[in-house]
Tab-separated table of C-alpha atoms and ligand atoms in Angstrom:
chain	number	residue	atom	x	y	z
A	1	MET	CA	105.288	231.927	113.981
A	2	LYS	CA	107.228	228.499	115.319
A	3	THR	CA	107.314	225.339	113.445
A	4	ILE	CA	108.486	222.023	115.075
A	5	ILE	CA	109.601	219.523	112.251
A	6	VAL	CA	110.062	215.924	113.365
A	7	GLY	CA	112.386	213.919	111.391
A	8	ALA	CA	115.419	215.605	109.496
A	9	GLY	CA	115.390	213.172	106.529
A	10	LEU	CA	115.238	214.467	102.965
A	11	CYS	CA	111.756	215.693	103.097
A	12	GLY	CA	112.086	217.386	106.577
A	13	SER	CA	115.432	218.911	105.727
A	14	LEU	CA	113.928	220.457	102.510
A	15	LEU	CA	110.950	221.777	104.564
A	16	ALA	CA	112.899	223.258	107.247
A	17	VAL	CA	114.970	225.227	104.528
A	18	ARG	CA	111.640	226.386	102.664
A	19	LEU	CA	109.902	227.700	105.811
A	20	ALA	CA	112.939	229.510	107.242
A	21	GLN	CA	113.126	231.265	103.990
A	22	ARG	CA	109.384	232.214	104.393
A	23	GLY	CA	110.382	233.512	108.270
A	24	HIS	CA	109.298	230.701	110.217
A	25	ASN	CA	111.437	229.855	113.645
A	26	VAL	CA	111.861	226.338	112.952
A	27	VAL	CA	113.132	223.629	115.471
A	28	MET	CA	114.044	220.217	113.769
A	29	TYR	CA	114.428	216.932	116.036
A	30	GLU	CA	116.005	213.980	114.592
A	31	LYS	CA	116.333	210.775	116.467
A	32	ARG	CA	119.610	209.716	114.948
A	33	ASP	CA	123.167	211.520	115.171
A	34	ASP	CA	124.240	213.672	113.056
A	35	MET	CA	124.981	212.013	109.641
A	36	ARG	CA	127.700	214.559	108.792
A	37	LYS	CA	129.804	213.218	111.694
A	38	ALA	CA	128.964	209.450	111.642
A	39	SER	CA	127.511	207.162	108.648
A	40	ASN	CA	123.930	205.951	109.804
A	41	ASP	CA	122.977	204.780	106.362
A	42	SER	CA	123.156	201.048	106.840
A	43	GLY	CA	120.686	199.170	105.235
A	44	ARG	CA	119.114	202.278	103.388
A	45	SER	CA	119.675	202.744	99.584
A	46	ILE	CA	122.549	204.795	99.232
A	47	ASN	CA	121.741	206.380	95.771
A	48	LEU	CA	118.253	207.505	94.565
A	49	ALA	CA	116.816	208.611	91.238
A	50	LEU	CA	115.953	212.380	91.238
A	51	SER	CA	113.612	213.498	88.615
A	52	ALA	CA	111.757	216.626	87.452
A	53	ARG	CA	109.233	216.710	90.338
A	54	GLY	CA	112.148	216.972	92.829
A	55	LEU	CA	113.971	218.938	90.998
A	56	MET	CA	111.334	221.549	90.742
A	57	ALA	CA	110.999	221.536	94.618
A	58	LEU	CA	114.647	222.149	94.995
A	59	GLU	CA	114.511	224.991	92.589
A	60	ARG	CA	111.954	226.755	94.862
A	61	VAL	CA	114.908	226.851	97.688
A	62	GLY	CA	117.152	227.900	95.094
A	63	LEU	CA	119.069	224.629	95.260
A	64	LYS	CA	118.368	222.851	91.952
A	65	LYS	CA	121.592	224.084	90.386
A	66	THR	CA	123.791	223.006	93.081
A	67	ILE	CA	122.498	219.454	93.293
A	68	VAL	CA	122.313	218.965	89.633
A	69	GLU	CA	126.231	219.463	89.471
A	70	ASP	CA	126.279	216.157	91.897
A	71	CYS	CA	124.173	213.943	89.924
A	72	ILE	CA	124.796	211.471	87.200
A	73	PRO	CA	122.185	211.739	84.369
A	74	MET	CA	120.606	208.286	83.255
A	75	LYS	CA	118.930	208.116	80.032
A	76	GLY	CA	117.094	204.867	80.139
A	77	ARG	CA	117.108	201.310	81.554
A	78	LEU	CA	119.948	199.010	80.028
A	79	ILE	CA	118.213	195.768	80.097
A	80	HIS	CA	120.649	192.501	80.759
A	81	PRO	CA	118.179	189.597	79.741
A	82	LEU	CA	119.019	186.149	80.973
A	83	GLY	CA	121.529	184.752	78.278
A	84	GLY	CA	120.824	187.516	75.568
A	85	ASP	CA	122.206	190.783	74.463
A	86	THR	CA	122.025	193.959	76.446
A	87	PHE	CA	119.782	196.671	75.206
A	88	LEU	CA	118.712	200.128	76.074
A	89	SER	CA	115.304	200.996	76.737
A	90	PRO	CA	115.374	204.881	76.850
A	91	TYR	CA	113.065	206.697	79.391
A	92	SER	CA	111.964	209.041	76.676
A	93	GLY	CA	112.243	210.078	73.068
A	94	ARG	CA	113.553	213.651	74.007
A	95	ASP	CA	117.341	214.031	74.734
A	96	GLU	CA	116.456	216.480	77.581
A	97	ASP	CA	114.322	213.967	79.368
A	98	TYR	CA	116.354	211.809	81.886
A	99	ILE	CA	116.468	210.964	85.720
A	100	ASN	CA	119.466	211.436	87.773
A	101	SER	CA	121.267	209.394	90.142
A	102	VAL	CA	122.124	211.166	93.548
A	103	SER	CA	123.613	210.167	96.665
A	104	ARG	CA	120.939	209.865	99.479
A	105	SER	CA	123.367	211.081	102.244
A	106	GLY	CA	125.066	213.959	100.011
A	107	LEU	CA	121.967	215.191	99.225
A	108	ASN	CA	120.650	215.038	102.895
A	109	ILE	CA	123.753	216.522	103.936
A	110	LEU	CA	123.412	219.596	101.605
A	111	LEU	CA	119.901	220.120	102.703
A	112	LEU	CA	120.969	220.253	106.431
A	113	ASN	CA	123.867	222.570	105.601
A	114	GLU	CA	121.577	224.783	104.036
A	115	ALA	CA	119.096	224.818	106.719
A	116	GLU	CA	121.909	225.439	109.245
A	117	LYS	CA	122.865	228.389	107.284
A	118	LEU	CA	119.617	230.005	108.317
A	119	SER	CA	119.517	231.874	111.651
A	120	ASN	CA	115.989	230.926	112.310
A	121	VAL	CA	116.718	227.009	112.184
A	122	GLU	CA	117.528	224.995	114.877
A	123	ILE	CA	118.343	221.195	114.608
A	124	LYS	CA	118.517	218.960	117.503
A	125	PHE	CA	120.085	215.456	116.593
A	126	ASP	CA	119.801	212.404	118.863
A	127	TYR	CA	116.347	213.815	120.019
A	128	ASN	CA	113.730	210.965	119.587
A	129	VAL	CA	110.259	212.192	119.831
A	130	THR	CA	107.768	209.832	121.418
A	131	ASP	CA	104.661	211.390	121.460
A	132	VAL	CA	102.597	214.576	119.779
A	133	ASP	CA	99.678	216.310	121.703
A	134	LEU	CA	98.021	217.078	118.433
A	135	SER	CA	95.662	219.721	119.268
A	136	LYS	CA	98.424	221.676	121.170
A	137	ALA	CA	101.346	221.211	118.892
A	138	HIS	CA	103.259	219.882	121.783
A	139	ILE	CA	105.946	216.944	121.651
A	140	LYS	CA	107.702	214.806	124.048
A	141	GLY	CA	110.506	212.592	123.678
A	142	ILE	CA	113.782	211.134	125.032
A	143	ASP	CA	117.447	212.808	124.278
A	144	MET	CA	120.591	211.321	123.700
A	145	GLY	CA	121.250	210.990	127.529
A	146	GLY	CA	118.310	209.238	128.294
A	147	ASN	CA	116.508	212.547	129.552
A	148	GLU	CA	112.664	213.376	128.844
A	149	PHE	CA	112.009	216.664	126.875
A	150	THR	CA	109.153	218.638	125.735
A	151	ASP	CA	108.419	221.352	123.127
A	152	ASP	CA	105.758	223.360	122.256
A	153	ALA	CA	104.959	225.274	118.959
A	154	ASP	CA	102.305	226.689	116.578
A	155	LEU	CA	102.865	223.953	114.292
A	156	VAL	CA	104.208	220.470	114.454
A	157	ILE	CA	104.819	218.521	110.840
A	158	GLY	CA	105.955	214.928	111.250
A	159	THR	CA	108.346	214.093	108.494
A	160	ASP	CA	109.596	211.206	110.271
A	161	GLY	CA	109.225	208.582	107.663
A	162	ALA	CA	107.403	205.352	106.980
A	163	GLY	CA	107.434	204.435	110.943
A	164	SER	CA	106.186	207.947	111.813
A	165	VAL	CA	105.592	208.680	115.378
A	166	VAL	CA	103.416	211.747	114.601
A	167	ARG	CA	101.205	209.611	112.545
A	168	ARG	CA	101.044	206.794	115.334
A	169	SER	CA	99.894	209.964	117.669
A	170	MET	CA	97.005	210.243	115.077
A	171	MET	CA	96.105	206.688	115.302
A	172	SER	CA	96.027	206.907	119.106
A	173	GLN	CA	92.580	209.330	118.112
A	174	THR	CA	91.323	207.024	115.625
A	175	THR	CA	87.625	207.598	116.388
A	176	LYS	CA	88.153	211.287	117.021
A	177	LEU	CA	89.735	211.705	113.686
A	178	LEU	CA	88.279	208.976	111.919
A	179	PHE	CA	91.726	207.879	111.197
A	180	ASN	CA	92.223	205.261	108.400
A	181	TYR	CA	95.382	203.273	108.099
A	182	SER	CA	96.814	200.589	105.616
A	183	GLN	CA	100.141	199.118	105.443
A	184	ASP	CA	100.757	196.582	102.597
A	185	PHE	CA	104.030	194.476	102.448
A	186	LEU	CA	105.202	193.241	99.244
A	187	ARG	CA	106.296	189.345	99.582
A	188	HIS	CA	109.783	190.957	98.243
A	189	GLY	CA	112.461	192.727	100.036
A	190	TYR	CA	115.489	194.353	99.043
A	191	LYS	CA	119.422	193.734	99.431
A	192	GLU	CA	122.409	196.083	98.577
A	193	LEU	CA	125.296	194.971	96.905
A	194	SER	CA	128.173	196.735	94.761
A	195	ILE	CA	130.422	197.245	91.761
A	196	LEU	CA	133.450	199.003	92.782
A	197	PRO	CA	135.123	201.407	90.572
A	198	ALA	CA	137.919	200.268	88.044
A	199	ASP	CA	141.625	201.743	88.799
A	200	GLY	CA	141.672	205.228	88.465
A	201	GLY	CA	138.087	205.698	89.285
A	202	ALA	CA	136.710	204.603	85.984
A	203	PHE	CA	133.078	203.034	85.581
A	204	LYS	CA	133.180	199.237	84.998
A	205	ILE	CA	129.770	199.048	83.090
A	206	GLU	CA	127.900	201.926	81.149
A	207	LYS	CA	127.646	205.040	83.282
A	208	ASN	CA	124.512	206.723	82.152
A	209	VAL	CA	122.090	204.291	82.623
A	210	LEU	CA	119.645	202.367	85.185
A	211	HIS	CA	120.880	198.989	84.734
A	212	ILE	CA	118.431	196.171	85.130
A	213	TRP	CA	118.774	192.155	85.025
A	214	PRO	CA	115.161	191.212	85.229
A	215	ARG	CA	114.545	187.778	85.684
A	216	GLY	CA	110.774	186.936	85.980
A	217	HIS	CA	109.920	187.342	89.655
A	218	PHE	CA	112.951	188.931	90.865
A	219	MET	CA	115.538	191.257	89.570
A	220	ILE	CA	118.652	193.370	90.342
A	221	ILE	CA	119.188	197.091	89.270
A	222	ALA	CA	122.045	199.101	89.443
A	223	LEU	CA	122.425	203.211	89.803
A	224	PRO	CA	126.002	204.952	89.220
A	225	ASN	CA	127.843	206.824	91.934
A	226	LEU	CA	130.099	209.671	91.502
A	227	ASP	CA	133.188	207.676	92.584
A	228	GLY	CA	132.792	205.173	89.805
A	229	SER	CA	131.141	202.562	91.777
A	230	PHE	CA	127.330	201.256	91.314
A	231	THR	CA	125.000	200.506	94.083
A	232	LEU	CA	123.178	197.224	93.249
A	233	THR	CA	119.859	196.359	94.605
A	234	MET	CA	118.657	192.733	94.546
A	235	PHE	CA	114.723	192.895	94.773
A	236	HIS	CA	113.910	189.311	95.704
A	237	PRO	CA	111.063	187.241	97.157
A	238	TYR	CA	111.556	186.002	100.901
A	239	GLU	CA	110.611	182.469	100.143
A	240	GLY	CA	111.079	179.899	97.135
A	241	GLU	CA	114.417	179.092	95.339
A	242	THR	CA	115.732	182.663	94.916
A	243	GLY	CA	114.405	183.700	98.418
A	244	PHE	CA	116.174	185.653	100.998
A	245	ASN	CA	114.995	183.190	103.497
A	246	THR	CA	116.228	180.242	101.207
A	247	LEU	CA	119.654	181.504	100.393
A	248	ASP	CA	121.207	181.158	103.773
A	249	THR	CA	124.594	179.567	102.733
A	250	LYS	CA	127.245	180.719	100.610
A	251	ASP	CA	126.730	177.664	98.441
A	252	LYS	CA	123.136	178.286	97.876
A	253	VAL	CA	124.019	182.223	97.218
A	254	LYS	CA	126.659	181.327	94.794
A	255	ALA	CA	124.615	178.554	92.888
A	256	MET	CA	121.804	181.305	92.442
A	257	PHE	CA	124.134	183.886	90.848
A	258	GLU	CA	125.672	181.299	88.742
A	259	LYS	CA	122.351	180.470	87.392
A	260	TYR	CA	120.905	183.754	87.035
A	261	TYR	CA	123.305	186.486	86.971
A	262	SER	CA	126.351	185.065	85.758
A	263	ASP	CA	127.024	188.005	83.243
A	264	LEU	CA	127.163	190.046	86.568
A	265	LEU	CA	129.531	188.112	88.275
A	266	PRO	CA	132.881	189.273	86.752
A	267	PHE	CA	131.955	192.617	88.248
A	268	ILE	CA	131.277	191.726	91.527
A	269	PRO	CA	133.815	189.424	93.013
A	270	HIS	CA	133.179	190.249	96.571
A	271	TYR	CA	129.319	189.630	96.346
A	272	LEU	CA	129.298	186.661	98.643
A	273	ASP	CA	130.704	188.949	101.600
A	274	GLU	CA	128.426	191.732	100.954
A	275	TYR	CA	125.487	189.466	100.667
A	276	PHE	CA	125.881	188.330	104.383
A	277	GLU	CA	126.949	191.647	105.543
A	278	ASN	CA	124.079	193.470	104.165
A	279	ALA	CA	120.681	193.490	105.837
A	280	VAL	CA	117.400	192.674	103.876
A	281	GLY	CA	114.983	195.552	103.946
A	282	THR	CA	111.169	195.465	103.803
A	283	LEU	CA	108.797	196.994	100.997
A	284	GLY	CA	105.506	198.333	101.672
A	285	THR	CA	102.944	200.971	100.873
A	286	ILE	CA	101.447	202.931	103.563
A	287	LYS	CA	98.265	204.847	103.006
A	288	ALA	CA	96.884	206.954	105.863
A	289	TYR	CA	93.733	209.656	106.097
A	290	PRO	CA	93.518	212.399	107.496
A	291	TRP	CA	97.378	213.843	107.416
A	292	GLN	CA	96.120	216.777	109.625
A	293	ALA	CA	94.573	217.371	112.970
A	294	TYR	CA	93.174	220.409	114.422
A	295	GLY	CA	94.990	222.892	112.119
A	296	LYS	CA	98.091	221.735	114.502
A	297	THR	CA	99.611	218.730	113.489
A	298	LEU	CA	100.539	217.583	109.684
A	299	ILE	CA	102.219	214.676	108.456
A	300	MET	CA	104.196	214.553	105.011
A	301	GLY	CA	106.609	212.543	103.066
A	302	ASP	CA	106.858	208.932	103.918
A	303	ALA	CA	105.206	209.596	107.041
A	304	ALA	CA	101.936	210.103	105.107
A	305	HIS	CA	102.391	207.954	102.065
A	306	ALA	CA	105.304	205.556	101.958
A	307	ILE	CA	105.498	203.783	98.512
A	308	VAL	CA	107.646	201.053	96.891
A	309	PRO	CA	110.553	202.338	95.019
A	310	PHE	CA	109.804	200.919	91.476
A	311	TYR	CA	108.913	204.330	90.236
A	312	GLY	CA	111.832	206.077	91.725
A	313	GLN	CA	109.376	208.611	92.826
A	314	GLY	CA	109.122	208.476	97.021
A	315	MET	CA	111.650	211.253	97.550
A	316	ASN	CA	110.266	213.105	94.472
A	317	ALA	CA	106.758	212.861	95.964
A	318	SER	CA	107.873	213.940	99.449
A	319	PHE	CA	110.023	216.987	98.014
A	320	GLU	CA	106.763	217.735	95.687
A	321	ASP	CA	104.798	217.939	99.211
A	322	VAL	CA	107.078	220.707	100.136
A	323	ARG	CA	106.354	222.650	97.160
A	324	VAL	CA	102.723	222.431	97.315
A	325	PHE	CA	102.835	223.171	101.296
A	326	ASP	CA	104.540	226.346	99.907
A	327	ASP	CA	101.920	226.903	97.498
A	328	MET	CA	99.133	226.224	100.366
A	329	LEU	CA	101.021	229.089	102.405
A	330	ASP	CA	100.966	231.439	99.351
A	331	LEU	CA	97.267	231.019	98.953
A	332	TYR	CA	95.951	230.831	102.888
A	333	GLY	CA	98.678	232.898	104.424
A	334	ASP	CA	98.483	232.350	108.293
A	335	ASP	CA	95.043	230.531	108.220
A	336	TYR	CA	96.892	227.213	109.292
A	337	GLU	CA	93.561	225.301	109.472
A	338	LYS	CA	93.007	225.918	105.958
A	339	VAL	CA	96.571	225.512	104.786
A	340	LEU	CA	96.668	222.079	106.350
A	341	PHE	CA	93.458	220.799	105.126
A	342	ASN	CA	93.781	221.967	101.628
A	343	PHE	CA	97.193	220.642	101.446
A	344	GLN	CA	95.842	217.379	102.667
A	345	GLU	CA	92.982	217.261	100.450
A	346	SER	CA	94.983	218.276	97.145
A	347	ARG	CA	97.772	215.716	97.824
A	348	LYS	CA	95.877	212.675	99.247
A	349	GLU	CA	94.801	211.281	95.742
A	350	ASN	CA	98.014	211.991	94.402
A	351	ALA	CA	100.036	210.414	96.779
A	352	ASP	CA	97.576	207.313	96.245
A	353	ALA	CA	98.121	207.502	92.533
A	354	ILE	CA	101.795	207.379	92.548
A	355	ALA	CA	101.737	204.466	95.276
A	356	ASP	CA	99.583	202.598	92.929
A	357	LEU	CA	101.745	203.411	89.779
A	358	ALA	CA	104.856	202.223	92.001
A	359	ILE	CA	103.471	198.866	92.440
A	360	ASP	CA	102.438	198.662	88.699
A	361	ASN	CA	106.101	199.534	87.790
A	362	PHE	CA	107.274	196.607	90.172
A	363	TYR	CA	105.539	194.204	87.926
A	364	GLU	CA	106.762	195.947	84.442
A	365	MET	CA	110.567	196.007	85.495
A	366	ARG	CA	110.384	192.699	86.858
A	367	ASP	CA	108.366	190.724	84.270
A	368	HIS	CA	107.561	192.968	81.298
A	369	VAL	CA	110.589	195.183	80.074
A	370	ASP	CA	111.881	192.311	77.939
A	371	ASP	CA	108.419	191.158	77.046
A	372	LYS	CA	107.439	191.693	73.087
A	373	ALA	CA	104.298	193.691	73.436
A	374	PHE	CA	105.777	195.962	76.007
A	375	MET	CA	108.909	196.450	73.942
A	376	LEU	CA	106.986	197.130	70.765
A	377	LYS	CA	104.663	199.775	72.904
A	378	ARG	CA	107.927	201.294	73.941
A	379	LYS	CA	109.039	201.516	70.448
A	380	LEU	CA	106.069	203.225	69.166
A	381	GLU	CA	106.126	205.517	72.298
A	382	MET	CA	109.667	206.645	71.246
A	383	GLN	CA	108.809	207.282	67.982
A	384	LEU	CA	105.873	209.366	69.143
A	385	GLU	CA	107.835	211.386	71.329
A	386	GLN	CA	110.494	212.087	68.821
A	387	ASN	CA	107.951	213.290	66.300
A	388	TYR	CA	105.379	215.016	68.290
A	389	SER	CA	106.161	217.678	71.177
A	390	ASP	CA	103.032	217.282	72.727
A	391	TYR	CA	103.351	213.646	73.142
A	392	TYR	CA	104.355	212.084	76.545
A	393	SER	CA	104.064	208.349	77.447
A	394	LYS	CA	102.603	207.414	80.925
A	395	TYR	CA	106.310	207.269	82.220
A	396	SER	CA	107.000	210.755	80.837
A	397	LEU	CA	103.772	212.213	82.339
A	398	VAL	CA	104.715	210.901	85.623
A	399	THR	CA	108.472	211.477	85.741
A	400	PHE	CA	108.839	214.542	83.256
A	401	ARG	CA	106.033	216.767	83.685
A	402	PRO	CA	105.872	218.038	87.167
A	403	GLU	CA	103.189	220.597	86.457
A	404	LEU	CA	100.566	217.668	86.061
A	405	ASP	CA	99.643	216.169	89.135
A	406	TYR	CA	100.287	212.371	89.725
A	407	ASN	CA	96.480	211.482	89.519
A	408	THR	CA	95.971	213.139	86.173
A	409	ALA	CA	99.446	211.624	84.834
A	410	MET	CA	98.067	208.238	85.877
A	411	LEU	CA	94.803	208.203	84.607
A	412	LEU	CA	96.064	209.826	81.164
A	413	GLY	CA	98.843	207.298	81.005
A	414	ARG	CA	96.623	204.529	81.681
A	415	GLN	CA	94.311	205.448	78.777
A	416	GLN	CA	97.075	206.115	76.333
A	417	ASP	CA	98.820	202.595	77.302
A	418	LYS	CA	95.577	200.663	76.837
A	419	LEU	CA	95.390	202.510	73.298
A	420	LEU	CA	98.874	201.737	72.179
A	421	LEU	CA	98.930	198.171	73.101
A	422	GLY	CA	95.865	198.023	71.163
A	423	ILE	CA	97.509	199.390	68.283
A	424	VAL	CA	100.769	197.107	68.484
A	425	GLU	CA	98.940	193.950	69.064
A	426	LYS	CA	97.277	194.484	65.510
A	427	GLU	CA	100.276	195.878	63.615
A	428	SER	CA	103.851	195.163	64.975
A	429	SER	CA	105.577	197.952	62.966
A	430	ASP	CA	105.551	200.273	60.266
A	431	TRP	CA	102.890	202.337	62.391
A	432	ASN	CA	101.176	205.445	60.692
A	433	LEU	CA	102.185	208.044	63.262
A	434	ALA	CA	100.045	210.724	62.421
A	435	ASP	CA	97.219	208.198	62.627
A	436	VAL	CA	98.159	206.915	66.069
A	437	MET	CA	98.579	210.802	67.151
A	438	SER	CA	95.233	211.707	65.950
A	439	GLN	CA	94.030	208.679	68.074
A	440	ILE	CA	95.950	210.184	71.181
A	441	LYS	CA	94.543	213.575	70.426
A	442	ASN	CA	90.931	212.239	70.476
A	443	LEU	CA	91.754	210.520	73.701
A	444	HIS	CA	93.114	213.867	75.316
A	445	THR	CA	89.842	215.775	74.213
A	446	ASN	CA	87.589	213.187	75.820
A	447	PHE	CA	89.719	212.874	78.886
A	448	ASN	CA	89.726	216.761	79.328
A	449	ASN	CA	86.102	216.785	78.746
A	450	GLU	CA	85.375	214.210	81.310
A	451	SER	CA	87.829	215.672	83.949
A	452	ARG	CA	85.569	219.112	83.536
A	453	LYS	CA	82.308	217.331	84.469
B	1	LIG	C1	115.581	200.491	98.392
B	1	LIG	C2	114.786	201.985	98.103
B	1	LIG	C3	115.176	202.722	97.284
B	1	LIG	C4	114.507	204.055	96.886
B	1	LIG	N1	114.791	204.844	95.526
B	1	LIG	C5	114.251	205.500	95.451
B	1	LIG	C6	114.374	206.594	94.321
B	1	LIG	O1	115.412	206.216	93.351
B	1	LIG	N2	113.879	207.863	94.110
B	1	LIG	C7	112.923	208.236	95.020
B	1	LIG	O2	112.385	209.324	94.737
B	1	LIG	N3	112.675	207.621	96.109
B	1	LIG	C8	113.371	206.620	96.513
B	1	LIG	N4	113.039	205.928	97.392
B	1	LIG	C9	112.183	206.471	98.656
B	1	LIG	C10	112.751	207.468	99.466
B	1	LIG	O3	113.916	206.748	100.123
B	1	LIG	C11	111.754	207.945	100.468
B	1	LIG	O4	110.479	208.299	99.916
B	1	LIG	C12	112.324	209.130	101.217
B	1	LIG	O5	113.521	208.850	101.922
B	1	LIG	C13	111.277	209.817	102.103
B	1	LIG	O6	111.732	210.895	102.799
B	1	LIG	P1	111.319	211.197	104.350
B	1	LIG	O7	112.169	212.471	104.808
B	1	LIG	O8	109.751	211.452	104.303
B	1	LIG	O9	111.606	209.971	105.203
B	1	LIG	P2	112.898	209.535	105.464
B	1	LIG	O10	113.989	209.483	104.801
B	1	LIG	O11	112.640	208.009	106.191
B	1	LIG	O12	113.388	210.379	106.908
B	1	LIG	C14	112.700	210.479	108.043
B	1	LIG	C15	113.460	210.784	109.127
B	1	LIG	O13	112.905	210.754	110.458
B	1	LIG	C16	113.879	210.564	111.586
B	1	LIG	N5	112.912	210.088	112.531
B	1	LIG	C17	112.197	208.988	112.508
B	1	LIG	N6	111.214	208.916	113.646
B	1	LIG	C18	111.895	209.978	114.549
B	1	LIG	C19	111.276	210.304	115.777
B	1	LIG	N7	110.572	209.579	116.397
B	1	LIG	N8	111.962	211.287	116.221
B	1	LIG	C20	112.951	212.165	115.571
B	1	LIG	N9	113.397	211.753	114.242
B	1	LIG	C21	112.595	210.659	113.657
B	1	LIG	C22	114.543	209.365	110.739
B	1	LIG	O14	115.861	209.138	111.641
B	1	LIG	C23	114.934	210.205	109.529
B	1	LIG	O15	115.985	210.935	109.440
B	1	LIG	C24	113.729	204.551	97.841
B	1	LIG	C25	113.419	203.733	99.084
B	1	LIG	C26	113.929	202.489	99.364
B	1	LIG	C27	113.722	201.689	100.505
């Protein structure tokens, strides 16, 4: 069995490891040069939040333990309100539930190294795939010397990210495949800045949290790196007083930071240089269907479902794709029509669910993390999680319960949110936890009965 993987990013590299472990002959094509030789990360987030779904997939290939050693646990969001005192909003009432800051390139390199250890994996860097003959599992492209190349396999899997060429080949057969596609850009973009380590590699601000400076319609977040630095990401609109298009001179940028982020300024003396050196990235949601064609070609990861980064789940969902694909191979063996079709059917509604949750979280992180009803609901959720082992908030269902699919986590989580918001609106403290929990249990019973119908 020969499988061509297009794109050696996070999803493709993990997939290559898993398929090779199963005995496939894998040839992976990557349009960029080998990231182990050169840094080609410009404009991308340089660290990511890795959580239970991603870890479960990494465990499948035997790499969870190794990767966790290179992670920094983040136990909650440390909120820096404008003009107020910082406060911690834990991710969960359970100590064992936290997310991890991991280096994007570190993780990708580790996966590439693991893939290359396997004799049945070949990785071709600087090979730009330009077209796929979907029913024949045949690819065409251009190599680094400008020469055309072709290759054939039993199966082609496109893990070539949000701008996927494999997906574009599917789109060229729109009517035949009844191919649906949507792309929604946010009117916000992102730009990365950094806090450098203190002398000796110490962290200048709290290490084990995800920092947020929420400012209503825009915000900055920060994730820690192993060397003591932090990667800051500005999520700002393109237009308006604080928009990237408006902030085009040093004076304007300085005035904006002094007005909205004065508490951050002592930690980022070099921010003006970085602001003008680093590009603005776009943020969008891509939905497509179908994900497979003729039992021969498949897309997964961002190629099938690019989402905005506000739930920290894009990579986790892409890794989960690999685990579910592996489950489908267990279930349907060499019947690739069934493997591809059932993978697509089981993943599509879950990819749509996490896409919608990620948009919801954009508004929550930006506008609500420091609002009163939201903070009261979080307080009640914490108390429930601390006292009841079977209670999980919506965030915890999505982030810490990888055995539940995203769609179930979303539907159940939204119903719980509605119930808890109703409770905190009536009573702002001294909740009767036993009573709240019994209402949650009723909600679960109804939810399970409805799902069975
Ligand atoms: C600002 C930001 C922050 C994020 N934070 C998080 C987070 O905290 N947690 C999280 O889980 N996710 C996060 N994500 C999402 C995450 O980055 C993506 O979901 C993840 O990278 C998807 O992996 P992928 O392998 O599918 O695609 P990619 O990482 O985009 O990899 C695609 C690969 O395919 C290659 N390629 C493309 N076209 C071709 C071609 N024609 N021929 C050959 N090769 C090709 C590319 O060079 C690339 O190497 C974030 C995203 C952004 C933008």
